[in-house]
Amino acid sequence: MSTRETTTREDQNSKVFEARGITKVYEMGEVQVQALRGVDLDLYSGELVVLLGASGSGKSTLLNILGGLDTATSGHVTYHGKDLTEATERELTSYRRSHIGFVFQFYNLIPSLTARENVSVVTEIAAEPMRPEEALAIVGLGDRVNHFPAQLSGGEQQRVAIARAIAKNPAVLLCDEPTGALDSATGLLVLNALERVNRELGTTTVVITHNAVIADMADRVIHLSDGLITEITSNQDKKTPSQLQW
Amino acid sequence: MKGQALAIALVISSGIATFVMSISTLDSLRYTQAAYYNNYRFAEVFISLKRAPESLKGSVAAIPGVQRVATRVKAAVTIDIDKFPDPVTGLLISIPDKGEPLLNGLYLREGRLVESGRDNEVLVNDAFARVHGLSPGDKLHVTVNGKRKALTIVGIALTPEYIYQIQPGSMLPDFERYGILWMGRTPFGAAYDMEGAFNDLALTLAPGAEIKDVIDALDTIMRPYGGLGAYGRKDQVSNRYLSEEFRMLGKMATIFPVIFLGVSAFLLNVFVSRLISTQREVIAVLKAFGYSNLAIGLHYLKLVLLIVLLGTVGGVLAGIRLGQGLSRMYMDFYRFPFIEYVLSPYVVGAAVIVSAAAAVGGTILALRRAALLPPAEAMRPEPPVSYRETIIERLGLKGFFSQPGRMIIRHIERRPLKSLLTITGIAFSCAIMMAGTFFGDAVDYMIDVQFGLSQREDISLTFIEPTSGKAVHELQSLRGVDYVEAYRSVPVRLRYRHHEYRTAIEGVEPDGDLQRLLDTSLKPIELPPAGIVMTDYLGKILGAGPGDILTVEVLEGSRPTLQVPVAALVSQYIGVSAYMQLSALNRLMREGSAISGLYLATDSRYKNDIYESIKKMPRVAGTIARKDAIKNFYVTMGKQILVFAFYMSIFAATIAFGVVYNSARIALSERSRELASLRVLGFTRGEISFILLGELALLTLVAIPLGFVIGRILCAYMINSLQTDLFRIPLVLDAGTYALAATVVLVSACISALIVRRKLDNLDLVAVLKIKE
């Protein structure tokens, strides 16, 4: 870890995640695929981190392990000091339910529920949620609450997904290629929403992307390649999404 | 996919197995019957008479159209069997002193035929021998014409003439208390005063002969000799019963398999369409590579046909096995000397074609949908499907549902047709289950009504000939006999317009307590002083109702032909009878107080004493105890239906499982992405199971009452088509039938749910997020 990094973390030294020596091996038939080859990583409260890498670099695997969707083959991940690698299936479910918000490339909305209900589905099972309307207002969809996914554009659907992710007031927001399926104008709207959530709610946000431009809006950028972290850089003057262009 | 394909193959198997089993059993029975009739020279026209000289045979043989003629002597006898207290009666039939009978041949199961010159040899029929454990060498005491004679059994035989042996006055066979015996013509004639004479004749027809002309000519010849009316095989008791039974089996053998094949075809269709819509992308890629729609179609068709093949082979094999088993059971039941198991290629062919057609139909429809999409569009993720608020929610009940609840009802409402088909499939399995199991209750009810409300005597006895009414007092005076009612039974041919039916008019006492006629609401009715009262079934056969004048052709005595009005119709589940007041019938017959038999109400403690006394009465031709009659009913009629129904229930359960399991699996594959997303969002396994299985539970719960309705209709339809001269099963469905059907469906649903739940537990959360719709 560079000294440069520690200085930027002065006021946010509460460590959310601590990952040490994570490896992940997938058995694909008779072939073994090493997705992660020993990753050490710390994530801090309130920061916006971009995981940057080509496809196959292991970034999704890393995100899934952090989010409790997958388990590491070896190594340890702790969340606020609690070891996720030792957690049972039931504990991981409860962990995702209480602490993590997810945003996916393909939105994964429930088509049979309206925007509001897609958010409610999560707030109904959360401990201290915000009102669904409030969450939708944050992502700029206050006027589309009664629309079904089929009646919304891709960008709007992704913003509903963000609203759904933040409505339970999660400690961490994990976004896997949130703009991957969107054109750049729509993508920017989505990034705006993420940036606003991070700024206003202080939610630790991790965004996976292979689009280097997006990295400019992060506090820190973690470069992954071939299952290893190759570089971690901090943005001294991070840009707002409206300043980005691709 | 494997499980689903297997479940479908299983359902197809069930459908085909039922079909093959039923049709092949029926074919085998019919084939065996025909072969048996043919090989053992079953006669085609029969007549009984008082007595005619043997020389009359020549005149009969001279009737145009007559091929072969056999004269016989027949007599009602009583039989004494050691250690069997009940009165046993029988029919003694003459056979040639040497060699096989010319007509109505005997199949010797054991022993030999009689030898000429011996006057104490007898053959007994197989069923009777079996229940009493008789074998060649055993002795019997038979009372012929008032004379008791000791006879030695030399053979055990079967004959196509008495596949069913039914004693006079009974409507059901009784193998225990009624036997058929054969004795050489000379010793029998000597004992029965029939030397050089005969009292029964059977003949076969030359090809192309008109049976009605032969019957008329025969009646004319026999009239002076006390002929009782000639009749063809159609009215020959054993053959009639057998034909009716085969007709009933035939109905069952078509109704069930048609439904089964229908349901399995439906399942296959749903499965195939679903499969192909999930393969949308693959199809697009193949098309992009330049595969033609035809080539792609053939690919999926092969898969589908493989499932059909699997199901068909399994079904045909199971069907053959079950069919052979069932045929053997029927062989035993009908006492056929052999059974020829026949499996016509058309049976297998028909089964294969129906299943394959359903599969191919489903495949083509689904493929058309997939093929219509340009490849580029098909490769893009499907847009989110449109949903809207359901009617229930718009009615203001929205707040009533949680989000998962809304997902369930909106999903159901969005594809109403699919939901409806699932409901229909489950409902049908519930209905088949009911149709397979309700017979038990219905038969119980029928017995309760027939023997509890209508035929209430403990013992009924029949005299050899019409007897003076004084016999009532003789029986009344026996210890243990509480009450006696007399009846007169006159064999008749009833005609109305161009319909005719051979039966008997029962003359019963008008305010009788033992023999009562019931109206449609099962209330006893009083017999009108004149006119005929008929069962509604007979009314339907003749097309006659109250007020119509029937032509009654009496088949005994001076054989008058009379015109008698129909006074009323009554409902009766068993038999096809006509009734009159005893005195009115006597007046009509211009006879005194003649009676044919008696109904007794007895004190069961004196049963054996009463039997002892009855055995000593030479005029008694048959005795039936109500309890035995009921038992016989279950043993004979009941058994085959119940066995068949039992097989059906098993198949119905398979279908119930197949439908529910497939619905669950389809729902799972359609919604796994959605459910995995919810899991990612922190929903527990239980919570997502609720969404998926809740929908299934809701559909199942809706399907069950619908199944009850369909089941009732199905049962009504079956009952209607199973109406026979022997009995008409009433539409009685008791709570147990409904409960059993519902339970089978629910258990199938639960098992399916458990299997699907296991799949839900192993949902790959990561993979599902990467897949596009």
Short mmCIF file of C-alpha atoms in Angstrom, two decimals, chain B residues 300-549:
data_model
loop_
_atom_site.label_atom_id
_atom_site.label_comp_id
_atom_site.label_asym_id
_atom_site.label_seq_id
_atom_site.Cartn_x
_atom_site.Cartn_y
_atom_site.Cartn_z
CA TYR B 300 -35.40 -30.21 -31.89
CA LEU B 301 -37.80 -32.70 -33.35
CA LYS B 302 -35.21 -35.39 -32.82
CA LEU B 303 -34.93 -34.48 -29.17
CA VAL B 304 -38.69 -34.51 -28.74
CA LEU B 305 -39.08 -37.76 -30.61
CA LEU B 306 -36.41 -39.26 -28.40
CA ILE B 307 -38.53 -38.47 -25.35
CA VAL B 308 -41.59 -39.84 -27.13
CA LEU B 309 -39.66 -42.94 -28.07
CA LEU B 310 -38.51 -43.43 -24.51
CA GLY B 311 -42.05 -43.01 -23.23
CA THR B 312 -43.51 -45.19 -25.93
CA VAL B 313 -41.13 -48.07 -25.52
CA GLY B 314 -41.57 -47.98 -21.75
CA GLY B 315 -45.31 -47.63 -22.12
CA VAL B 316 -45.71 -50.43 -24.63
CA LEU B 317 -43.57 -52.79 -22.57
CA ALA B 318 -45.42 -51.93 -19.36
CA GLY B 319 -48.72 -52.14 -21.22
CA ILE B 320 -47.93 -55.60 -22.55
CA ARG B 321 -46.90 -56.85 -19.14
CA LEU B 322 -49.95 -55.42 -17.44
CA GLY B 323 -52.16 -56.56 -20.28
CA GLN B 324 -50.86 -60.11 -19.98
CA GLY B 325 -51.39 -60.01 -16.24
CA LEU B 326 -54.87 -58.61 -16.59
CA SER B 327 -55.75 -61.08 -19.32
CA ARG B 328 -54.63 -63.96 -17.16
CA MET B 329 -56.71 -62.57 -14.33
CA TYR B 330 -59.72 -62.42 -16.61
CA MET B 331 -59.01 -65.89 -17.93
CA ASP B 332 -59.15 -67.13 -14.40
CA PHE B 333 -62.23 -65.08 -13.73
CA TYR B 334 -64.16 -66.21 -16.78
CA ARG B 335 -62.76 -69.72 -16.59
CA PHE B 336 -61.56 -69.68 -20.14
CA PRO B 337 -59.64 -72.87 -20.81
CA PHE B 338 -56.92 -70.77 -22.41
CA ILE B 339 -56.16 -67.17 -23.13
CA GLU B 340 -54.69 -65.98 -26.35
CA TYR B 341 -52.89 -62.73 -25.62
CA VAL B 342 -53.29 -60.59 -28.70
CA LEU B 343 -51.38 -57.40 -29.32
CA SER B 344 -52.43 -55.93 -32.62
CA PRO B 345 -49.88 -53.71 -34.29
CA TYR B 346 -52.61 -51.09 -34.70
CA VAL B 347 -52.78 -50.66 -30.90
CA VAL B 348 -49.10 -49.86 -30.66
CA GLY B 349 -49.24 -47.83 -33.84
CA ALA B 350 -52.17 -45.74 -32.61
CA ALA B 351 -50.45 -45.03 -29.30
CA VAL B 352 -47.23 -43.99 -30.99
CA ILE B 353 -48.99 -41.82 -33.52
CA VAL B 354 -51.04 -39.92 -30.93
CA SER B 355 -48.00 -39.17 -28.77
CA ALA B 356 -45.75 -38.35 -31.67
CA ALA B 357 -48.38 -36.11 -33.23
CA ALA B 358 -48.77 -34.18 -30.00
CA ALA B 359 -45.03 -33.78 -29.70
CA VAL B 360 -44.47 -32.81 -33.28
CA GLY B 361 -47.42 -30.41 -33.16
CA GLY B 362 -46.01 -28.69 -30.10
CA THR B 363 -42.56 -28.52 -31.61
CA ILE B 364 -43.71 -27.05 -34.87
CA LEU B 365 -45.80 -24.36 -33.20
CA ALA B 366 -42.97 -23.33 -30.93
CA LEU B 367 -40.36 -23.50 -33.67
CA ARG B 368 -42.46 -21.29 -35.88
CA ARG B 369 -42.38 -18.63 -33.21
CA ALA B 370 -38.61 -18.93 -32.86
CA ALA B 371 -38.03 -19.07 -36.61
CA LEU B 372 -40.04 -15.95 -37.26
CA LEU B 373 -37.51 -13.80 -35.40
CA PRO B 374 -34.59 -12.48 -37.44
CA PRO B 375 -31.36 -13.88 -35.93
CA ALA B 376 -30.04 -10.47 -34.86
CA GLU B 377 -33.13 -9.72 -32.89
CA ALA B 378 -33.21 -13.15 -31.32
CA MET B 379 -29.64 -12.72 -30.09
CA ARG B 380 -30.46 -9.52 -28.26
CA PRO B 381 -31.78 -10.02 -24.80
CA GLU B 382 -35.52 -10.31 -24.74
CA PRO B 383 -37.07 -7.07 -23.59
CA PRO B 384 -38.59 -7.21 -20.14
CA VAL B 385 -41.99 -8.77 -20.42
CA SER B 386 -44.88 -6.44 -19.86
CA TYR B 387 -46.89 -6.75 -16.73
CA ARG B 388 -49.71 -4.74 -15.30
CA GLU B 389 -51.65 -4.57 -12.12
CA THR B 390 -54.11 -7.40 -11.83
CA ILE B 391 -57.84 -7.05 -11.60
CA ILE B 392 -57.71 -8.05 -7.98
CA GLU B 393 -55.33 -5.19 -7.22
CA ARG B 394 -57.29 -2.68 -9.23
CA LEU B 395 -60.31 -3.66 -7.24
CA GLY B 396 -58.55 -2.07 -4.28
CA LEU B 397 -57.08 -5.17 -2.69
CA LYS B 398 -53.54 -4.12 -3.53
CA GLY B 399 -52.54 -3.36 0.03
CA PHE B 400 -53.45 -6.90 0.86
CA PHE B 401 -50.44 -8.31 -1.01
CA SER B 402 -46.74 -8.11 -0.23
CA GLN B 403 -44.38 -7.68 -3.19
CA PRO B 404 -43.84 -11.46 -3.51
CA GLY B 405 -47.62 -11.91 -3.40
CA ARG B 406 -48.01 -9.39 -6.19
CA MET B 407 -45.35 -11.18 -8.22
CA ILE B 408 -47.34 -14.38 -7.93
CA ILE B 409 -50.71 -13.03 -8.98
CA ARG B 410 -49.33 -10.82 -11.73
CA HIS B 411 -47.38 -13.69 -13.16
CA ILE B 412 -50.47 -15.83 -13.20
CA GLU B 413 -52.57 -13.12 -14.75
CA ARG B 414 -50.04 -12.15 -17.37
CA ARG B 415 -50.18 -15.54 -19.00
CA PRO B 416 -53.71 -16.60 -18.27
CA LEU B 417 -53.73 -19.27 -20.95
CA LYS B 418 -50.66 -20.97 -19.60
CA SER B 419 -51.95 -20.78 -16.06
CA LEU B 420 -55.26 -22.11 -17.26
CA LEU B 421 -53.58 -25.02 -19.00
CA THR B 422 -51.64 -25.87 -15.88
CA ILE B 423 -54.82 -25.70 -13.85
CA THR B 424 -56.59 -27.84 -16.42
CA GLY B 425 -53.82 -30.42 -16.39
CA ILE B 426 -53.85 -30.69 -12.61
CA ALA B 427 -57.65 -30.67 -12.58
CA PHE B 428 -57.72 -33.55 -15.04
CA SER B 429 -55.43 -35.68 -12.97
CA CYS B 430 -57.69 -35.00 -10.00
CA ALA B 431 -60.68 -35.94 -12.15
CA ILE B 432 -59.11 -39.18 -13.40
CA MET B 433 -58.31 -40.08 -9.85
CA MET B 434 -61.96 -39.64 -8.94
CA ALA B 435 -63.12 -41.64 -11.93
CA GLY B 436 -60.73 -44.38 -10.94
CA THR B 437 -61.84 -44.59 -7.35
CA PHE B 438 -65.50 -43.65 -7.14
CA PHE B 439 -66.70 -47.07 -8.24
CA GLY B 440 -66.19 -48.49 -4.79
CA ASP B 441 -68.55 -46.01 -3.19
CA ALA B 442 -71.04 -46.16 -6.02
CA VAL B 443 -71.14 -49.94 -5.90
CA ASP B 444 -71.63 -49.85 -2.13
CA TYR B 445 -74.49 -47.44 -2.56
CA MET B 446 -76.02 -49.56 -5.29
CA ILE B 447 -75.86 -52.61 -3.03
CA ASP B 448 -77.35 -50.68 -0.13
CA VAL B 449 -80.29 -49.60 -2.22
CA GLN B 450 -80.81 -52.89 -4.00
CA PHE B 451 -80.47 -55.16 -1.03
CA GLY B 452 -81.35 -52.74 1.73
CA LEU B 453 -84.38 -50.98 0.36
CA SER B 454 -85.64 -53.07 -2.51
CA GLN B 455 -84.79 -56.77 -2.21
CA ARG B 456 -85.05 -57.17 1.50
CA GLU B 457 -85.59 -60.90 1.85
CA ASP B 458 -83.04 -63.05 3.65
CA ILE B 459 -83.63 -66.06 1.46
CA SER B 460 -85.37 -66.42 -1.84
CA LEU B 461 -86.23 -69.75 -3.35
CA THR B 462 -87.38 -70.79 -6.77
CA PHE B 463 -89.53 -73.79 -7.61
CA ILE B 464 -88.79 -76.07 -10.51
CA GLU B 465 -92.24 -75.34 -11.92
CA PRO B 466 -95.02 -72.93 -11.05
CA THR B 467 -96.54 -74.24 -7.87
CA SER B 468 -99.73 -73.75 -5.92
CA GLY B 469 -99.83 -70.82 -3.55
CA LYS B 470 -100.21 -73.30 -0.68
CA ALA B 471 -96.43 -73.57 -0.52
CA VAL B 472 -96.51 -70.25 1.34
CA HIS B 473 -98.08 -71.90 4.37
CA GLU B 474 -95.68 -74.79 4.27
CA LEU B 475 -92.71 -72.45 4.52
CA GLN B 476 -94.44 -70.09 6.92
CA SER B 477 -94.74 -72.92 9.41
CA LEU B 478 -90.99 -73.59 9.55
CA ARG B 479 -89.28 -72.54 12.74
CA GLY B 480 -87.22 -69.38 12.18
CA VAL B 481 -89.23 -68.17 9.22
CA ASP B 482 -90.75 -64.87 10.24
CA TYR B 483 -92.51 -63.86 7.12
CA VAL B 484 -93.11 -65.20 3.60
CA GLU B 485 -93.98 -63.45 0.38
CA ALA B 486 -94.81 -65.26 -2.83
CA TYR B 487 -93.85 -64.28 -6.34
CA ARG B 488 -94.59 -65.48 -9.81
CA SER B 489 -92.05 -65.14 -12.57
CA VAL B 490 -93.19 -65.53 -16.16
CA PRO B 491 -90.64 -65.54 -18.97
CA VAL B 492 -91.80 -63.17 -21.67
CA ARG B 493 -90.73 -61.32 -24.73
CA LEU B 494 -91.87 -57.72 -24.46
CA ARG B 495 -92.45 -55.81 -27.67
CA TYR B 496 -93.13 -52.17 -28.24
CA ARG B 497 -93.12 -50.90 -31.80
CA HIS B 498 -89.94 -52.33 -33.31
CA HIS B 499 -88.17 -52.85 -29.96
CA GLU B 500 -88.24 -56.12 -28.09
CA TYR B 501 -86.65 -57.51 -24.99
CA ARG B 502 -86.62 -60.95 -23.46
CA THR B 503 -87.08 -60.88 -19.70
CA ALA B 504 -89.50 -62.03 -17.04
CA ILE B 505 -92.55 -60.40 -15.52
CA GLU B 506 -92.36 -60.69 -11.78
CA GLY B 507 -95.70 -60.88 -10.08
CA VAL B 508 -95.22 -59.64 -6.52
CA GLU B 509 -97.52 -58.90 -3.64
CA PRO B 510 -98.76 -55.32 -3.86
CA ASP B 511 -98.08 -54.25 -0.29
CA GLY B 512 -95.06 -56.49 0.08
CA ASP B 513 -92.44 -55.74 2.63
CA LEU B 514 -89.63 -57.91 1.28
CA GLN B 515 -89.78 -57.05 -2.37
CA ARG B 516 -90.39 -53.37 -2.86
CA LEU B 517 -90.28 -51.16 -5.88
CA LEU B 518 -88.76 -47.74 -5.51
CA ASP B 519 -89.41 -44.49 -7.28
CA THR B 520 -86.58 -42.21 -8.32
CA SER B 521 -86.32 -40.74 -4.84
CA LEU B 522 -86.04 -44.29 -3.46
CA LYS B 523 -89.46 -44.20 -1.82
CA PRO B 524 -91.39 -47.48 -2.03
CA ILE B 525 -94.27 -47.26 -4.45
CA GLU B 526 -97.48 -49.22 -4.39
CA LEU B 527 -98.02 -51.53 -7.33
CA PRO B 528 -101.05 -50.51 -9.36
CA PRO B 529 -103.82 -53.16 -9.55
CA ALA B 530 -103.30 -53.69 -13.27
CA GLY B 531 -100.65 -53.06 -15.87
CA ILE B 532 -96.91 -53.51 -15.94
CA VAL B 533 -94.41 -51.57 -13.92
CA MET B 534 -90.99 -51.50 -15.59
CA THR B 535 -87.54 -50.41 -14.58
CA ASP B 536 -86.71 -47.13 -16.22
CA TYR B 537 -83.84 -48.83 -18.02
CA LEU B 538 -86.22 -51.31 -19.65
CA GLY B 539 -88.49 -48.40 -20.52
CA LYS B 540 -85.56 -46.84 -22.34
CA ILE B 541 -84.72 -50.07 -24.18
CA LEU B 542 -88.30 -50.46 -25.36
CA GLY B 543 -88.87 -46.76 -25.85
CA ALA B 544 -92.07 -47.12 -23.87
CA GLY B 545 -93.47 -45.18 -20.92
CA PRO B 546 -96.58 -45.08 -18.74
CA GLY B 547 -99.73 -45.44 -20.83
CA ASP B 548 -98.09 -47.26 -23.73
CA ILE B 549 -99.48 -50.70 -24.56
#
